[in-house]
Tab-separated table of C-alpha atoms in Angstrom:
chain	number	residue	atom	x	y	z
J	1	MET	CA	1.698	-15.229	-16.591
J	2	ARG	CA	-1.741	-14.325	-15.325
J	3	SER	CA	-2.931	-17.938	-15.081
J	4	ALA	CA	0.253	-19.016	-13.298
J	5	LEU	CA	-0.287	-16.295	-10.727
J	6	ALA	CA	-3.981	-16.944	-10.407
J	7	ALA	CA	-3.292	-20.637	-9.821
J	8	GLY	CA	-1.502	-19.728	-6.601
J	9	ASN	CA	-4.458	-17.673	-5.397
J	10	HIS	CA	-5.389	-19.958	-2.512
J	11	THR	CA	-1.955	-19.739	-0.917
J	12	MET	CA	-1.835	-15.976	-1.261
J	13	LEU	CA	-5.277	-14.879	-0.171
J	14	PRO	CA	-6.618	-17.341	2.358
J	15	GLU	CA	-10.350	-17.411	2.735
J	16	THR	CA	-11.428	-14.414	4.716
J	17	ARG	CA	-14.126	-14.476	7.328
J	18	THR	CA	-17.594	-13.545	6.166
J	19	ASP	CA	-16.879	-9.928	7.025
J	20	ARG	CA	-18.877	-7.733	4.668
J	21	ARG	CA	-17.571	-4.423	5.977
J	22	PRO	CA	-15.911	-2.159	3.422
J	23	ASN	CA	-12.142	-2.463	3.157
J	24	LEU	CA	-9.809	0.084	4.705
J	25	VAL	CA	-7.091	0.814	2.145
J	26	LEU	CA	-3.916	2.693	3.057
J	27	ILE	CA	-2.155	4.433	0.199
J	28	GLY	CA	0.846	6.731	0.058
J	29	PHE	CA	4.573	6.956	-0.406
J	30	MET	CA	7.067	4.499	1.077
J	31	GLY	CA	7.946	5.236	4.677
J	32	THR	CA	4.617	6.810	5.573
J	33	GLY	CA	3.691	3.845	7.773
J	34	LYS	CA	1.177	1.937	5.667
J	35	SER	CA	2.187	-1.561	6.823
J	36	THR	CA	2.799	-0.728	10.480
J	37	ILE	CA	-0.323	1.411	10.824
J	38	GLY	CA	-2.324	-1.071	8.766
J	39	ARG	CA	-1.553	-3.923	11.166
J	40	LEU	CA	-2.565	-1.750	14.129
J	41	CYS	CA	-5.806	-0.717	12.407
J	42	ALA	CA	-6.631	-4.337	11.561
J	43	ARG	CA	-6.253	-5.326	15.223
J	44	ARG	CA	-8.395	-2.430	16.425
J	45	LEU	CA	-11.116	-3.086	13.869
J	46	ASP	CA	-10.900	-6.904	14.148
J	47	MET	CA	-10.267	-7.132	10.410
J	48	GLU	CA	-7.709	-9.099	8.414
J	49	PHE	CA	-4.531	-7.358	7.219
J	50	ARG	CA	-2.987	-7.692	3.753
J	51	ASP	CA	0.119	-5.985	2.353
J	52	SER	CA	0.193	-5.866	-1.454
J	53	ASP	CA	4.006	-5.736	-1.674
J	54	ALA	CA	4.363	-8.709	0.694
J	55	LEU	CA	1.867	-10.660	-1.415
J	56	ILE	CA	3.832	-9.851	-4.575
J	57	GLU	CA	7.025	-11.123	-2.936
J	58	GLN	CA	5.298	-14.318	-1.791
J	59	ARG	CA	3.657	-14.908	-5.140
J	60	THR	CA	6.825	-14.391	-7.191
J	61	ASN	CA	9.371	-15.748	-4.673
J	62	LEU	CA	11.386	-12.576	-5.327
J	63	SER	CA	12.016	-9.494	-3.225
J	64	ILE	CA	10.802	-6.159	-4.604
J	65	PRO	CA	14.419	-5.037	-5.312
J	66	GLN	CA	15.027	-8.337	-7.156
J	67	ILE	CA	11.880	-7.877	-9.239
J	68	PHE	CA	12.917	-4.362	-10.260
J	69	ALA	CA	16.484	-5.502	-11.056
J	70	GLU	CA	15.642	-8.752	-12.848
J	71	LYS	CA	12.211	-8.162	-14.380
J	72	GLY	CA	11.834	-4.368	-14.481
J	73	GLU	CA	9.197	-1.987	-13.197
J	74	PRO	CA	6.587	-2.678	-15.946
J	75	TRP	CA	6.574	-6.397	-15.008
J	76	PHE	CA	6.234	-5.473	-11.325
J	77	ARG	CA	3.292	-3.171	-12.096
J	78	ARG	CA	1.482	-5.954	-14.012
J	79	ILE	CA	1.817	-8.321	-11.046
J	80	GLU	CA	0.777	-5.528	-8.693
J	81	ARG	CA	-2.393	-4.930	-10.737
J	82	ILE	CA	-3.345	-8.625	-10.451
J	83	ILE	CA	-2.810	-8.583	-6.675
J	84	ILE	CA	-4.889	-5.398	-6.317
J	85	GLN	CA	-7.725	-6.991	-8.328
J	86	GLU	CA	-7.702	-9.979	-5.985
J	87	LEU	CA	-7.604	-7.853	-2.828
J	88	ALA	CA	-10.373	-5.532	-4.011
J	89	ALA	CA	-12.623	-8.553	-4.609
J	90	HIS	CA	-12.651	-9.240	-0.850
J	91	ARG	CA	-14.314	-7.300	1.955
J	92	GLY	CA	-13.389	-6.779	5.582
J	93	LEU	CA	-9.685	-6.241	4.886
J	94	VAL	CA	-7.196	-3.603	5.910
J	95	ILE	CA	-4.919	-3.283	2.876
J	96	ALA	CA	-1.506	-1.627	2.791
J	97	THR	CA	-0.616	-0.849	-0.813
J	98	GLY	CA	2.678	-0.197	-2.525
J	99	GLY	CA	3.510	3.448	-3.197
J	100	GLY	CA	2.832	3.184	-6.927
J	101	VAL	CA	-0.627	1.607	-6.675
J	102	PRO	CA	-2.563	4.925	-6.815
J	103	LEU	CA	-0.757	5.908	-10.028
J	104	ASP	CA	-2.832	3.331	-11.936
J	105	SER	CA	-6.416	4.536	-12.405
J	106	ASP	CA	-7.706	0.942	-12.693
J	107	ASN	CA	-6.214	0.137	-9.276
J	108	VAL	CA	-7.808	3.248	-7.803
J	109	GLU	CA	-11.228	2.468	-9.266
J	110	LEU	CA	-11.183	-1.080	-7.871
J	111	LEU	CA	-9.956	-0.041	-4.440
J	112	ARG	CA	-12.360	2.900	-4.106
J	113	ALA	CA	-15.240	0.563	-4.960
J	114	SER	CA	-14.089	-1.805	-2.191
J	115	GLY	CA	-13.883	0.694	0.669
J	116	LEU	CA	-12.234	3.756	2.178
J	117	LEU	CA	-8.875	4.982	0.825
J	118	VAL	CA	-6.771	6.839	3.378
J	119	LEU	CA	-3.662	8.627	2.146
J	120	LEU	CA	-0.823	8.528	4.674
J	121	THR	CA	1.697	11.337	4.248
J	122	ALA	CA	5.001	12.319	5.869
J	123	HIS	CA	7.683	14.949	5.340
J	124	PRO	CA	10.647	13.939	3.119
J	125	ASP	CA	13.114	14.033	6.062
J	126	VAL	CA	10.882	11.671	8.045
J	127	ILE	CA	10.479	9.346	5.065
J	128	LEU	CA	14.244	9.173	4.517
J	129	GLU	CA	14.782	8.345	8.184
J	130	ARG	CA	12.119	5.616	8.127
J	131	VAL	CA	12.969	3.802	4.879
J	132	GLY	CA	16.318	2.462	6.060
J	133	PRO	CA	19.006	1.409	3.586
J	134	VAL	CA	18.290	3.151	0.287
J	135	HIS	CA	19.661	0.228	-1.759
J	136	ARG	CA	16.615	-1.788	-0.629
J	137	ARG	CA	14.334	0.827	-2.212
J	138	PRO	CA	14.749	0.570	-6.008
J	139	LEU	CA	13.095	3.899	-6.763
J	140	LEU	CA	15.346	5.763	-4.303
J	141	ALA	CA	18.527	3.986	-5.334
J	142	GLN	CA	18.226	5.528	-8.817
J	143	GLY	CA	19.380	8.976	-7.702
J	144	ALA	CA	22.566	10.381	-6.165
J	145	ASP	CA	20.657	12.273	-3.461
J	146	PRO	CA	17.941	10.106	-1.827
J	147	LYS	CA	16.217	13.066	-0.130
J	148	GLU	CA	15.992	14.946	-3.426
J	149	ARG	CA	14.691	11.783	-5.104
J	150	ILE	CA	11.986	11.510	-2.406
J	151	ARG	CA	10.990	15.141	-2.966
J	152	ALA	CA	10.831	14.668	-6.734
J	153	LEU	CA	8.764	11.476	-6.490
J	154	LEU	CA	6.395	13.020	-3.947
J	155	GLU	CA	5.850	16.010	-6.206
J	156	GLU	CA	5.313	13.726	-9.192
J	157	ARG	CA	2.750	11.580	-7.320
J	158	GLU	CA	0.979	14.223	-5.232
J	159	ALA	CA	-1.954	14.845	-7.583
J	160	ALA	CA	-2.635	11.129	-8.137
J	161	TYR	CA	-2.437	10.395	-4.409
J	162	ARG	CA	-4.823	13.216	-3.494
J	163	LYS	CA	-7.261	12.305	-6.271
J	164	ALA	CA	-7.383	8.657	-5.162
J	165	ALA	CA	-7.832	9.318	-1.442
J	166	HIS	CA	-11.066	9.837	0.443
J	167	CYS	CA	-9.101	11.394	3.332
J	168	VAL	CA	-5.539	12.154	4.470
J	169	VAL	CA	-3.574	11.485	7.671
J	170	ASP	CA	-0.112	13.016	8.143
J	171	THR	CA	2.056	10.568	10.098
J	172	SER	CA	5.153	12.807	10.357
J	173	HIS	CA	4.870	13.708	14.041
J	174	SER	CA	2.639	10.937	15.372
J	175	SER	CA	3.461	7.508	16.729
J	176	PRO	CA	2.101	4.575	14.716
J	177	GLU	CA	-0.494	4.048	17.466
J	178	GLU	CA	-1.654	7.672	17.286
J	179	SER	CA	-1.860	7.549	13.499
J	180	ALA	CA	-3.763	4.251	13.622
J	181	GLU	CA	-6.248	5.786	16.061
J	182	LYS	CA	-6.900	8.654	13.611
J	183	VAL	CA	-7.354	6.232	10.704
J	184	VAL	CA	-9.687	3.961	12.686
J	185	LEU	CA	-11.794	6.953	13.698
J	186	LEU	CA	-12.057	8.081	10.063
J	187	TYR	CA	-13.089	4.567	9.052
J	188	LYS	CA	-15.739	4.305	11.764
J	189	VAL	CA	-17.159	7.753	11.021
J	190	THR	CA	-17.293	7.293	7.249
J	191	GLN	CA	-18.036	3.560	6.955
J	192	GLY	CA	-20.022	2.851	10.086
J	193	GLY	CA	-17.360	0.310	11.085
């Protein structure tokens, strides 16, 4: 499996510019704005944007819900680990990660070595409003009450998220532009970007 995925490396991670700046890595739960804010940050910092979940979907030709349904979460996590290894090997990227990435200590070690990890947070009500149809979110579709499932998962992941992050930005009451401005400022202050 690993060699088959690695063989497609050139189509998944096009050559980046010779940007040697540290990466800006956005971590956190689904619906906190990682992809939207990440794209805005990449534009403001003139860096390239990568979304680990989007890369997994491209690499496997399956949607995330399909992967969970057909292959299972352990298979998804193995592919995710490979993608994170590839992303962390580059510099000058803004990376939006899947919500489970910080739960794997190997992922965290690689990403922390590559740059700044910013944890994006939001209140459960806000997350539920943002995520859209719950059936498209395999981890939320498992429970009868999506809001309670969000609360339980947030509680379960809180310690790992906080341990992985260099800093935290709450996106609950900010526009994506406002949140991106906060993240960019943190990056510039801490990384000299």
